[in-house]
Coordinates of C-alpha atoms in Angstrom, one line a residue:
M25 CA -2.9 18.7 -55.0
R26 CA -2.9 22.8 -54.8
V27 CA -4.4 23.4 -58.2
I28 CA -7.7 20.2 -57.3
Y29 CA -8.3 22.4 -54.5
V30 CA -8.6 26.0 -55.8
I31 CA -10.7 24.5 -58.6
Y32 CA -12.5 22.9 -56.5
F33 CA -13.3 26.1 -54.2
L34 CA -13.8 28.0 -57.6
A35 CA -16.3 25.3 -58.7
L36 CA -18.5 25.0 -55.8
P37 CA -20.5 28.3 -56.8
L38 CA -20.9 27.1 -60.4
L39 CA -22.2 23.8 -58.7
A40 CA -24.1 25.8 -56.2
Q41 CA -26.6 27.3 -58.8
E42 CA -26.3 24.0 -60.7
N43 CA -28.4 22.6 -57.8
L44 CA -31.4 25.2 -57.9
F45 CA -34.7 24.0 -59.3
S46 CA -35.5 27.7 -60.5
L47 CA -38.8 29.3 -60.2
S48 CA -37.8 32.2 -62.5
G49 CA -40.5 32.8 -65.4
P50 CA -44.4 34.3 -65.6
W51 CA -46.2 34.2 -61.6
K52 CA -49.6 35.4 -61.3
F53 CA -50.0 38.9 -59.9
S54 CA -52.9 41.0 -57.9
T55 CA -53.0 44.5 -56.4
V56 CA -56.1 43.1 -54.4
D57 CA -55.6 42.0 -50.7
Q58 CA -57.3 39.2 -49.4
Q59 CA -56.5 36.8 -46.9
N60 CA -57.0 34.2 -48.4
F61 CA -55.3 34.5 -51.2
S62 CA -52.5 32.0 -50.0
R63 CA -55.1 29.2 -49.9
M64 CA -53.8 26.0 -52.2
D65 CA -57.4 26.0 -54.2
L66 CA -57.6 29.9 -54.8
A67 CA -58.5 30.7 -58.9
D68 CA -56.0 32.4 -59.8
Q69 CA -56.2 32.0 -63.5
N70 CA -57.7 35.9 -63.6
W71 CA -55.1 37.4 -62.0
T72 CA -52.3 39.7 -64.1
D73 CA -49.0 37.8 -65.9
V74 CA -45.8 39.0 -64.9
Q75 CA -41.8 38.0 -64.9
L76 CA -40.0 37.2 -61.7
P77 CA -37.4 38.2 -61.2
G78 CA -38.7 41.7 -62.0
N79 CA -39.7 45.4 -61.1
L80 CA -43.0 45.5 -61.1
S81 CA -43.8 49.1 -60.7
R82 CA -45.2 49.5 -63.6
A83 CA -47.9 47.1 -63.2
G84 CA -48.3 49.0 -59.4
K85 CA -47.5 52.0 -57.8
G86 CA -46.5 50.3 -54.0
G87 CA -48.8 49.3 -51.6
V88 CA -50.3 45.6 -51.1
F89 CA -50.1 42.7 -53.6
W90 CA -50.0 39.3 -53.9
L91 CA -47.2 36.9 -56.1
R92 CA -48.9 33.5 -57.0
K93 CA -47.2 29.9 -58.8
R94 CA -47.1 26.9 -59.5
V95 CA -44.9 24.2 -59.6
E96 CA -44.0 20.3 -60.1
L97 CA -42.6 18.8 -57.8
S98 CA -42.1 15.4 -55.7
P99 CA -40.1 15.2 -52.4
D100 CA -37.5 13.0 -53.3
Q101 CA -35.9 15.0 -55.8
F102 CA -34.1 16.9 -52.9
N103 CA -31.3 15.4 -51.3
G104 CA -31.3 16.8 -47.5
S105 CA -33.5 20.1 -46.3
V106 CA -35.0 22.5 -48.8
A107 CA -35.1 25.9 -48.8
L108 CA -36.9 28.5 -50.6
V109 CA -34.7 31.4 -52.0
L110 CA -36.2 35.0 -53.2
G111 CA -33.6 37.7 -53.8
A112 CA -34.0 41.3 -53.6
V113 CA -37.1 42.1 -52.0
Y114 CA -39.0 45.3 -51.7
D115 CA -40.9 45.6 -49.6
Q116 CA -41.8 43.7 -46.1
D117 CA -43.2 40.0 -46.9
E118 CA -45.1 37.2 -46.3
T119 CA -44.5 33.4 -48.0
Y120 CA -46.6 31.0 -47.9
F121 CA -46.0 27.0 -49.2
N122 CA -49.0 25.7 -50.0
G123 CA -50.8 27.9 -47.7
E124 CA -49.1 27.5 -44.7
L125 CA -46.6 30.9 -43.7
I126 CA -43.3 29.7 -44.0
G127 CA -41.7 33.4 -43.8
R128 CA -42.0 36.9 -43.6
R129 CA -40.3 39.9 -42.7
K130 CA -41.0 43.5 -41.9
A131 CA -38.1 45.9 -43.1
G132 CA -36.8 44.1 -46.7
Y133 CA -35.0 47.2 -48.6
G134 CA -34.3 44.7 -51.3
H135 CA -32.5 42.4 -49.4
P136 CA -33.4 38.6 -50.0
R137 CA -34.3 35.7 -48.5
I138 CA -33.7 32.1 -47.4
Y139 CA -37.1 30.4 -46.1
P140 CA -36.6 26.9 -45.2
L141 CA -39.3 24.8 -46.1
P142 CA -40.5 21.7 -44.5
R143 CA -40.0 18.1 -46.4
R144 CA -44.3 17.1 -44.9
L145 CA -45.1 20.4 -47.0
I146 CA -43.8 19.3 -50.7
H147 CA -46.3 17.6 -51.7
N148 CA -46.0 14.7 -54.6
G149 CA -47.6 17.1 -57.9
E150 CA -48.7 20.7 -58.1
N151 CA -47.7 22.9 -55.2
V152 CA -48.0 26.9 -54.9
I153 CA -46.2 29.9 -53.6
A154 CA -48.0 32.5 -52.6
I155 CA -46.2 35.7 -51.5
R156 CA -47.7 38.7 -50.2
I157 CA -45.1 41.9 -50.4
T158 CA -46.1 45.7 -48.9
G159 CA -44.2 47.8 -51.0
Q160 CA -43.5 51.6 -49.8
F161 CA -40.9 52.5 -53.3
Y162 CA -42.9 53.8 -56.0
D163 CA -40.5 52.6 -58.1
Q164 CA -38.9 49.4 -57.1
I165 CA -41.7 46.7 -56.4
G166 CA -41.3 42.8 -56.2
I167 CA -38.8 40.6 -56.3
T168 CA -36.3 42.5 -58.5
A169 CA -33.4 40.5 -58.3
G170 CA -32.0 36.3 -58.2
P171 CA -31.9 34.1 -57.3
L172 CA -35.4 32.6 -57.2
G173 CA -36.0 29.0 -56.5
L174 CA -36.0 25.7 -54.2
Q175 CA -32.3 25.1 -52.8
I176 CA -30.6 22.7 -50.9
V177 CA -30.5 25.2 -47.4
S178 CA -26.7 25.0 -47.1
D179 CA -26.3 25.1 -50.7
A180 CA -28.2 28.5 -50.2
S181 CA -26.2 29.8 -48.0
W182 CA -23.2 29.0 -49.6
Q183 CA -23.9 31.2 -52.8
F184 CA -25.2 34.5 -50.8
L185 CA -22.6 34.2 -48.6
K186 CA -20.2 33.4 -51.8
N187 CA -21.7 36.8 -53.5
D188 CA -21.8 39.3 -49.8
I189 CA -17.7 37.5 -50.1
Y190 CA -16.7 39.3 -52.8
D191 CA -18.7 42.4 -52.8
L192 CA -16.5 42.3 -49.3
I193 CA -13.2 41.9 -51.6
F194 CA -14.6 44.8 -53.7
A195 CA -15.1 47.4 -50.6
A196 CA -11.7 45.8 -49.4
L197 CA -9.8 46.7 -52.3
F198 CA -11.4 49.9 -52.4
F199 CA -10.7 51.1 -48.9
I200 CA -6.8 49.6 -49.9
S201 CA -6.6 51.7 -53.2
G202 CA -8.1 54.7 -51.0
S203 CA -6.0 55.0 -48.3
F204 CA -2.6 54.3 -51.1
F205 CA -3.1 57.7 -52.5
I206 CA -4.2 59.5 -49.4
I207 CA -0.8 58.5 -47.8
L208 CA 0.6 59.3 -51.3
Y209 CA -0.9 62.7 -50.6
R210 CA 0.8 62.8 -47.1
R211 CA 3.8 63.2 -49.3
M212 CA 3.1 64.8 -52.2
R213 CA 0.6 68.0 -50.7
Q214 CA 1.1 69.8 -53.7
F215 CA -0.8 67.2 -56.0
G216 CA -4.2 67.1 -54.5
E217 CA -5.9 65.0 -56.8
Y218 CA -4.2 62.0 -55.2
L219 CA -6.1 63.2 -51.7
W220 CA -9.7 63.8 -53.7
Y221 CA -9.3 60.0 -55.4
G222 CA -8.6 58.2 -51.9
V223 CA -11.5 59.7 -50.5
F224 CA -13.9 59.1 -53.5
A225 CA -12.3 55.0 -53.7
I226 CA -13.4 55.1 -49.6
S227 CA -16.3 56.2 -49.9
F228 CA -17.0 53.4 -52.8
G229 CA -15.7 51.3 -50.9
V230 CA -18.1 52.4 -47.9
Q231 CA -21.2 52.1 -49.7
L232 CA -20.4 48.5 -51.1
F233 CA -20.1 47.1 -46.8
L234 CA -22.7 48.9 -46.0
R235 CA -24.7 47.1 -49.2
N236 CA -23.9 43.6 -47.3
E237 CA -26.2 41.3 -46.3
I238 CA -23.0 40.2 -43.8
R239 CA -23.4 43.8 -42.7
M240 CA -27.2 43.5 -41.8
D241 CA -26.5 40.2 -40.2
I242 CA -23.3 41.4 -37.7
M243 CA -24.9 44.9 -36.4
P244 CA -28.9 44.8 -37.3
Q245 CA -29.7 46.8 -34.2
L246 CA -28.3 49.6 -36.1
F247 CA -30.7 49.7 -39.3
F248 CA -31.3 52.8 -39.9
P249 CA -28.5 54.8 -38.9
L250 CA -26.6 52.3 -41.2
K251 CA -28.4 53.0 -43.8
L252 CA -28.6 56.4 -43.8
A253 CA -24.7 56.3 -44.1
E254 CA -25.2 54.3 -47.3
Q255 CA -27.4 56.7 -48.5
L256 CA -24.6 59.2 -47.7
S257 CA -21.9 57.7 -49.2
Y258 CA -24.0 58.1 -52.4
I259 CA -23.4 61.6 -52.3
A260 CA -19.4 61.5 -51.2
M261 CA -18.2 59.7 -54.0
P262 CA -19.6 62.2 -56.7
T263 CA -18.4 65.2 -55.1
A264 CA -14.4 64.2 -54.0
F265 CA -14.4 62.8 -57.4
Y266 CA -16.1 66.1 -58.9
F267 CA -12.8 67.9 -56.8
F268 CA -10.5 64.6 -58.0
F269 CA -11.0 66.1 -61.8
I270 CA -10.5 69.4 -61.8
K271 CA -7.6 69.0 -59.9
I272 CA -5.6 66.8 -62.1
F273 CA -6.5 68.4 -65.3
H274 CA -6.4 71.9 -64.1
I275 CA -10.1 73.3 -64.3
K276 CA -11.4 76.1 -63.3
P277 CA -14.9 76.0 -62.4
Q278 CA -17.3 78.3 -64.1
G279 CA -21.0 78.5 -64.2
L280 CA -23.3 76.3 -62.7
L281 CA -20.6 73.8 -62.5
R282 CA -19.1 75.9 -59.8
S283 CA -22.1 75.2 -57.5
Y284 CA -22.4 71.3 -58.0
P285 CA -20.2 70.5 -54.3
L286 CA -23.3 72.9 -53.1
F287 CA -25.8 70.9 -54.2
N288 CA -24.9 68.0 -52.9
A289 CA -24.5 69.8 -49.8
I290 CA -27.6 70.5 -49.8
T291 CA -29.1 67.3 -50.9
A292 CA -27.4 65.4 -47.8
T293 CA -28.6 67.7 -45.7
G294 CA -32.3 67.0 -46.9
I295 CA -31.4 63.9 -46.1
L296 CA -30.0 64.5 -42.9
V297 CA -33.4 66.1 -41.9
T298 CA -35.7 63.4 -42.9
F299 CA -35.9 59.8 -40.8
S300 CA -37.9 58.1 -43.9
P301 CA -36.2 55.8 -46.2
L302 CA -38.7 56.2 -48.6
I303 CA -38.0 60.2 -49.1
W304 CA -34.3 59.2 -49.1
N305 CA -35.4 57.4 -51.9
Y306 CA -36.9 60.3 -53.8
I307 CA -34.2 62.3 -53.1
I308 CA -31.6 60.1 -54.3
S309 CA -33.2 59.4 -57.9
I310 CA -34.0 62.8 -58.4
W311 CA -30.8 63.3 -57.3
F312 CA -29.0 61.4 -59.9
L313 CA -31.0 62.3 -62.5
L314 CA -29.5 65.7 -62.3
N315 CA -26.3 64.4 -61.9
L316 CA -25.8 63.1 -65.4
P317 CA -24.7 66.6 -67.5
V318 CA -22.1 66.7 -65.1
F319 CA -20.9 63.3 -66.0
A320 CA -21.3 64.3 -69.8
F321 CA -19.2 67.4 -68.9
Y322 CA -16.8 64.8 -67.6
L323 CA -16.8 62.6 -70.7
I324 CA -16.2 66.1 -73.3
S325 CA -13.6 66.7 -71.4
T326 CA -11.5 64.1 -71.6
Y327 CA -12.8 63.7 -75.2
R328 CA -11.4 66.8 -75.9
R329 CA -8.1 66.4 -74.1
A330 CA -7.7 62.7 -75.6
V331 CA -7.8 64.2 -78.5
E332 CA -6.3 68.0 -79.1
K333 CA -4.3 67.1 -76.8
R334 CA -3.1 63.4 -76.7
E335 CA -3.4 63.4 -72.7
K336 CA -2.6 59.8 -72.0
T337 CA -3.9 60.3 -68.7
A338 CA -7.2 62.2 -70.3
I339 CA -7.7 58.4 -72.4
I340 CA -7.5 56.4 -69.4
I341 CA -9.6 58.2 -67.2
G342 CA -12.0 58.9 -69.9
V343 CA -12.2 55.3 -70.8
G344 CA -13.1 54.6 -67.0
I345 CA -15.4 57.6 -66.7
L346 CA -17.3 55.6 -69.5
F347 CA -17.3 52.6 -68.3
M348 CA -18.9 54.0 -64.4
T349 CA -21.0 56.2 -67.3
I350 CA -22.3 53.1 -68.6
N351 CA -23.0 50.9 -65.0
A352 CA -24.5 53.4 -62.9
I353 CA -27.2 54.2 -65.4
Y354 CA -27.9 50.8 -66.0
Y355 CA -28.4 50.2 -62.5
Y356 CA -30.2 53.2 -62.0
A357 CA -32.9 51.6 -64.8
T358 CA -32.9 48.0 -62.9
E359 CA -33.2 49.7 -59.6
H360 CA -36.0 51.3 -61.2
G361 CA -37.8 48.4 -63.2
W362 CA -36.6 50.3 -66.2
L363 CA -34.5 46.9 -67.5
E364 CA -35.0 43.6 -66.4
G365 CA -31.6 42.4 -65.2
Q366 CA -29.0 41.9 -61.7
S367 CA -28.3 45.5 -60.7
S368 CA -24.8 46.1 -59.5
L369 CA -21.8 49.0 -59.2
S370 CA -19.3 46.9 -57.4
G371 CA -18.1 45.1 -61.6
G372 CA -18.0 48.4 -63.0
G373 CA -17.0 50.5 -59.8
L374 CA -13.7 47.9 -59.8
L375 CA -13.9 48.4 -63.6
F376 CA -13.1 52.7 -63.3
N377 CA -10.4 52.1 -59.8
L378 CA -8.2 50.1 -61.9
F379 CA -8.5 52.8 -64.9
V380 CA -8.1 55.6 -62.8
S381 CA -5.2 53.8 -60.8
V382 CA -3.5 53.3 -63.8
A383 CA -3.7 56.8 -64.6
L384 CA -2.3 58.3 -61.4
I385 CA 0.1 55.5 -61.1
H386 CA 1.2 56.9 -65.0
R387 CA 1.8 60.2 -64.0
L388 CA 3.5 59.4 -60.5
I389 CA 5.6 57.4 -63.4
K390 CA 6.2 60.7 -65.6
L391 CA 6.9 62.5 -62.2
Q392 CA 9.5 60.0 -61.2
Q393 CA 11.4 60.3 -64.3
S394 CA 11.0 64.0 -64.7
V395 CA 12.8 63.8 -61.1
K396 CA 15.2 61.5 -61.5
G397 CA 15.7 63.3 -64.9
R398 CA 16.3 66.9 -63.1
R399 CA 18.5 65.2 -61.1
E400 CA 20.9 63.9 -63.8
Q401 CA 21.1 67.2 -65.5
L402 CA 21.9 68.6 -61.6
N403 CA 24.3 66.0 -61.3
T404 CA 25.6 66.3 -64.7
V405 CA 26.3 70.3 -63.6
N406 CA 28.5 68.6 -60.7
E407 CA 30.3 66.0 -63.2
L408 CA 31.0 69.3 -65.6
R409 CA 32.1 71.8 -62.7
D410 CA 34.5 68.8 -61.0
R411 CA 35.8 68.1 -64.1
I412 CA 37.0 71.9 -64.9
F413 CA 38.0 72.4 -61.7
A414 CA 40.3 69.3 -62.2
Y415 CA 41.6 70.0 -65.7
L416 CA 41.8 73.5 -64.5
H417 CA 44.5 72.1 -61.6
T418 CA 46.4 70.6 -63.9
I419 CA 46.5 71.8 -67.0
I420 CA 46.7 75.5 -66.3
R421 CA 48.7 75.2 -63.4
K422 CA 52.1 75.6 -65.0
P423 CA 51.4 77.7 -67.3
A424 CA 49.7 80.1 -64.8
D425 CA 52.8 79.8 -62.2
R426 CA 55.2 80.3 -65.8
I427 CA 52.6 83.4 -65.8
S428 CA 53.2 84.8 -62.8
E429 CA 57.1 84.3 -62.9
I430 CA 57.2 86.7 -65.9
Y431 CA 55.0 88.9 -64.5
A432 CA 56.7 89.1 -61.5
N433 CA 60.2 89.5 -63.2
I434 CA 59.2 92.3 -65.6
Q435 CA 57.9 94.2 -62.3
T436 CA 60.6 94.0 -60.5
E437 CA 63.5 94.3 -62.8
N438 CA 62.3 95.8 -65.3
A439 CA 62.3 93.4 -67.9
T440 CA 60.1 94.6 -71.5
E441 CA 61.7 92.9 -73.2
R442 CA 59.7 90.0 -71.7
I443 CA 56.3 91.2 -72.4
P444 CA 56.1 89.8 -75.8
E445 CA 56.6 86.6 -73.8
L446 CA 54.0 87.1 -71.8
K447 CA 51.5 88.2 -74.3
L448 CA 52.8 84.4 -76.2
E449 CA 51.9 83.1 -72.9
I450 CA 48.8 84.2 -72.3
E451 CA 47.3 83.3 -75.0
Q452 CA 48.4 80.3 -74.5
L453 CA 46.5 80.1 -70.7
Q454 CA 43.0 81.2 -73.1
A455 CA 44.1 78.6 -75.7
N456 CA 44.2 76.0 -73.1
L457 CA 41.2 77.8 -71.4
D458 CA 38.7 77.1 -74.4
D459 CA 40.0 73.8 -74.7
I460 CA 39.3 72.3 -71.4
L461 CA 35.6 74.2 -72.0
E462 CA 35.4 72.8 -75.2
L463 CA 36.8 69.2 -73.9
S464 CA 34.3 69.2 -70.2
R465 CA 31.0 70.1 -72.5
L466 CA 31.5 67.2 -74.9
E467 CA 32.0 64.8 -72.1
V468 CA 29.1 65.3 -71.0
I469 CA 26.9 65.0 -74.2
S470 CA 25.8 61.7 -75.4
R471 CA 25.0 62.2 -78.7
P472 CA 24.3 65.2 -81.2
E473 CA 22.4 67.5 -80.3
Y474 CA 21.1 68.4 -84.2
T475 CA 21.7 66.0 -87.0
E476 CA 22.6 67.4 -90.7
Q477 CA 22.5 65.4 -93.8
V478 CA 25.3 66.3 -96.5
N479 CA 26.9 64.1 -99.3
F480 CA 30.5 63.0 -97.9
N481 CA 32.3 63.7 -101.3
D482 CA 31.5 67.2 -102.0
F483 CA 31.6 68.0 -97.9
I484 CA 35.2 66.2 -97.4
T485 CA 36.8 68.2 -100.2
A486 CA 35.4 71.5 -98.8
V487 CA 36.6 70.8 -95.6
I488 CA 40.1 69.4 -95.7
P489 CA 42.7 72.6 -95.9
Q490 CA 44.8 72.1 -98.5
N491 CA 48.8 72.1 -99.0
I492 CA 49.5 71.3 -95.0
I493 CA 49.1 67.3 -95.8
T494 CA 48.6 64.6 -98.1
C495 CA 45.1 63.5 -98.9
H496 CA 43.5 61.1 -101.1
I497 CA 40.4 60.4 -101.1
K498 CA 38.4 56.8 -102.3
V499 CA 34.9 57.1 -101.2
N500 CA 31.7 56.2 -103.1
P501 CA 29.9 59.1 -104.6
D502 CA 26.6 58.5 -102.9
I503 CA 27.7 58.2 -99.8
V504 CA 26.0 60.8 -97.3
L505 CA 26.4 61.5 -94.1
S506 CA 24.0 62.1 -91.3
T507 CA 25.1 64.4 -88.1
S508 CA 26.6 66.5 -86.8
L509 CA 28.5 68.9 -89.4
E510 CA 30.4 70.9 -86.9
L511 CA 31.3 67.5 -85.1
V512 CA 32.6 66.0 -88.2
N513 CA 34.4 69.6 -89.3
S514 CA 35.7 70.3 -85.9
I515 CA 37.5 66.2 -85.7
V516 CA 39.1 66.9 -89.4
I517 CA 40.6 70.2 -88.5
R518 CA 41.5 69.2 -84.6
L519 CA 43.4 66.2 -86.2
I520 CA 44.7 67.7 -88.8
D521 CA 46.2 70.9 -86.4
F522 CA 47.2 68.6 -83.7
P523 CA 50.4 69.8 -82.2
G524 CA 52.1 66.6 -82.1
F525 CA 51.6 65.3 -85.4
R526 CA 53.7 68.6 -87.2
R527 CA 57.2 66.6 -85.9
F528 CA 56.1 64.1 -88.2
R529 CA 58.0 64.7 -91.7
H530 CA 55.1 63.2 -93.7
I531 CA 51.7 62.6 -93.0
D532 CA 49.3 60.7 -95.1
L533 CA 45.6 60.7 -95.1
I534 CA 43.8 58.0 -96.8
I535 CA 40.1 58.5 -96.7
T536 CA 37.4 55.5 -97.4
S537 CA 34.7 54.0 -97.1
D538 CA 33.8 50.4 -96.5
L539 CA 30.2 47.6 -98.0
K540 CA 29.0 48.3 -94.9
N541 CA 28.5 52.3 -95.5
N542 CA 31.2 53.2 -92.9
V543 CA 33.8 56.0 -93.9
H544 CA 37.1 55.4 -92.5
F545 CA 39.8 58.0 -91.8
R546 CA 43.5 57.3 -91.7
F547 CA 46.5 58.9 -91.0
L548 CA 49.3 57.5 -91.8
M549 CA 52.8 59.2 -90.1
F550 CA 56.5 58.6 -90.5
H551 CA 59.4 60.3 -87.9
P552 CA 62.9 59.1 -87.9
E553 CA 63.2 59.0 -84.0
F554 CA 61.4 56.1 -83.2
R555 CA 61.4 57.4 -79.2
H556 CA 59.1 59.8 -80.5
T557 CA 57.0 58.0 -82.3
R558 CA 56.6 55.5 -79.2
R559 CA 56.5 58.9 -77.2
L560 CA 53.1 59.7 -78.8
Y561 CA 51.8 57.0 -78.8
E562 CA 51.5 56.7 -75.1
L563 CA 50.4 60.4 -75.4
L564 CA 47.2 59.6 -77.3
T565 CA 46.1 56.2 -75.7
S566 CA 47.2 57.1 -72.1
E567 CA 43.8 57.9 -69.4
N568 CA 46.2 60.4 -67.7
P569 CA 45.9 64.7 -67.9
D570 CA 48.9 64.8 -66.3
Q571 CA 50.6 64.8 -69.7
S572 CA 50.2 68.1 -71.6
S573 CA 48.1 70.9 -73.0
Q574 CA 48.1 68.2 -75.6
W575 CA 46.4 65.6 -74.3
V576 CA 43.1 67.6 -73.4
K577 CA 43.1 68.5 -77.2
W578 CA 43.3 64.8 -78.3
A579 CA 40.9 64.4 -75.5
I580 CA 38.7 66.0 -77.3
I581 CA 38.8 64.3 -80.5
R582 CA 38.3 61.3 -78.7
Q583 CA 35.0 62.5 -77.5
I584 CA 33.8 63.4 -80.8
V585 CA 34.5 60.3 -82.4
R586 CA 32.1 58.5 -79.6
I587 CA 29.9 60.6 -79.7
L588 CA 29.9 60.4 -83.3
S589 CA 29.4 56.5 -82.8
G590 CA 32.5 56.0 -84.1
E591 CA 35.3 54.0 -83.4
L592 CA 39.1 55.5 -83.7
N593 CA 42.4 53.1 -83.1
I594 CA 46.1 53.8 -83.1
H595 CA 48.9 51.3 -83.9
I596 CA 52.5 51.7 -84.0
I597 CA 53.8 50.1 -87.3
N598 CA 57.8 48.7 -87.6
R599 CA 58.4 50.9 -84.7
K600 CA 58.6 54.3 -87.1
Y601 CA 55.2 54.6 -88.4
L602 CA 52.1 55.5 -87.1
R603 CA 48.5 54.9 -87.5
I604 CA 45.5 56.2 -86.6
D605 CA 42.0 55.0 -88.0
I606 CA 38.9 56.9 -87.3
K607 CA 35.6 54.8 -88.4
L608 CA 32.7 57.0 -88.4
P609 CA 28.6 55.5 -90.1
A610 CA 27.0 56.9 -93.1
F611 CA 24.9 55.6 -95.4
S612 CA 24.3 55.7 -99.0
T613 CA 21.3 57.5 -100.6
D614 CA 19.4 54.6 -102.0
G615 CA 19.4 53.1 -98.5
S616 CA 21.3 49.8 -99.3
Q617 CA 24.6 48.4 -98.7
L618 CA 27.5 49.2 -101.4
K619 CA 28.1 47.2 -103.8
T620 CA 31.5 45.8 -104.3
A621 CA 31.4 47.4 -107.9
E622 CA 31.5 51.0 -106.9
I623 CA 34.9 50.8 -105.0
K624 CA 36.9 49.4 -107.2
V625 CA 40.2 51.4 -107.1
A626 CA 41.8 49.6 -109.4
S627 CA 40.0 49.1 -111.6
T628 CA 40.7 51.0 -115.4
L629 CA 37.8 50.9 -117.2
E630 CA 35.6 53.3 -116.1
P631 CA 36.4 52.5 -112.2
A632 CA 33.3 53.9 -110.0
I633 CA 35.6 56.1 -107.6
S634 CA 38.8 57.7 -108.6
P635 CA 41.1 59.5 -106.0
V636 CA 40.7 63.1 -105.3
E637 CA 43.7 65.2 -105.7
V638 CA 42.9 68.0 -103.1
T639 CA 45.2 71.1 -104.7
A640 CA 42.7 74.2 -104.9
E641 CA 44.0 77.2 -102.6
P642 CA 41.5 77.5 -99.2
V643 CA 38.8 80.2 -99.3
G644 CA 38.5 81.5 -96.2
K645 CA 40.3 80.8 -92.7
L646 CA 38.6 77.0 -91.5
R647 CA 38.6 76.6 -87.9
A648 CA 37.6 73.5 -85.8
N649 CA 34.7 75.9 -83.6
M650 CA 33.4 77.2 -86.9
S651 CA 29.2 77.6 -86.2
L652 CA 26.9 75.3 -88.3
G653 CA 26.3 78.8 -90.5
E654 CA 29.3 79.5 -90.8
L655 CA 30.5 75.8 -91.9
G656 CA 28.0 76.0 -94.4
S657 CA 28.7 79.2 -95.8
Y658 CA 32.8 77.9 -95.8
I659 CA 31.3 75.4 -97.9
K660 CA 29.2 76.7 -100.1
S661 CA 32.3 78.9 -101.3
R662 CA 34.8 75.8 -101.4
L663 CA 32.2 74.6 -103.9
K664 CA 31.8 77.5 -105.7
R665 CA 35.3 78.5 -106.2
S666 CA 36.1 74.7 -107.0
A667 CA 33.5 75.2 -110.1

């Protein structure tokens, strides 16, 4: 039911327009002023033909002129009281129907007329409408805008009320928008563009309200001061937008552009010291033309920023300025009779306000995201600091106490034989500090800072230290790593050098690839004491840093696997075997998934992949914390040595 009401409400204006008996089209026009021109039997065949609605400034330059039109009517064709509807009339008018005066208005300034028409005046057949107009403006004469015709009084009143309400709605939207940005400026005073755009939007809303017919009905005695305020609002809008534009794009005005606010101030002063709407019209007409170079500057500036710097704000505001400029030029041309049509600033102004509001809100969102990012960075730093202190307290406490005890013993008992022991403890403490700093750094990293591509076979052959573990590589030769080589190198070295593995008798490493372009590292270790295997398993799967310094070293490995988007699984097999599986993503050189035939290790006929036995002597010293440059040099030397 509500939908029906909404449709009915929206359809009322359309129905009202359909009930209009249009008088638009050719009219007779004469610049001669005689009172008998209102008579029905006047011969007007030799008068000039003009089209109404339309600006007649090209046909006459002000003064008094007459308009006449003959129309065929019937008293029974209207169901209700009829009115003659005249759109925007410039300026004063006396309107006659079949020789009888039906209405007049001494101060028009483009306001429409609704003159009730007595039914007795409507003849069955030809009827004559005569209008005597006194024009004061040189560039606006006649009935410049519709509707123009005969209409039921209630429908005509509703039609104009509907237009006025729409304009008031537009004005309210500009008031709300402007108030929002001014309030926003009060909270963020470093952004002056919010203040100036708020002033611009409110000035636009004031202008729309002061042009509204409802204002004339509410405050007819304040016509002159309200008309003055309307003219000043024209000047306030581009002045406020000028300051908005230079603020949002951080432009330093040069040359004549710097004097633009002074030019507008002089124009406003000229309006204030004169008391004639006719002079105001001349001033505003000249002032508008002199504003066109400034509009061109806005368009050129936003175009350059949009093309050269790809600024989204410049693109959005530039499109809005383009629409507003076209709308303003069209409004000026129709108001001055250069073009025929309905003149209005509300539609283009609303579209312009929408574009600029979107641009400002977009900047505000980016600002909030930037602030959020900085806050997250600060939180990350705080979190990193807290983690470091927590690890220092947990891991360093016992070694530090041990060093203090040894040092005190050396000082009090002159136990110089314990100096080597003290040096070892200090070295171990320094290593623990390095691990804590590295773990704290890795825990706040979400992805590798930069990545490199390298053939996995070549890379892993050069990286794995020799004569330490038994290693078999069964990887497709086309597998390529695209990740942080430093982190991959670090995790391999840290796994092989992990202190907890040293008590295991057998350590085997098998590296394979699967059909989904993943690389698998599988460590299989054996210890005859199942309790030792269980203790190491609990250490590797524990989340409690109180275990020992080995927990920190293993936590570093877990963090590297996370950063590399890998998976880590640890299992105990038959109580004495410990299996550690690490999966890292990779891809083949052709970008497709691997074929099964490429990894048939057991095949005896030209196997695609054969085990690689690592027997070469190491070249240089490989470290877990090597830089990317050092790692590259190391790999090159290993490959050269292998060749």
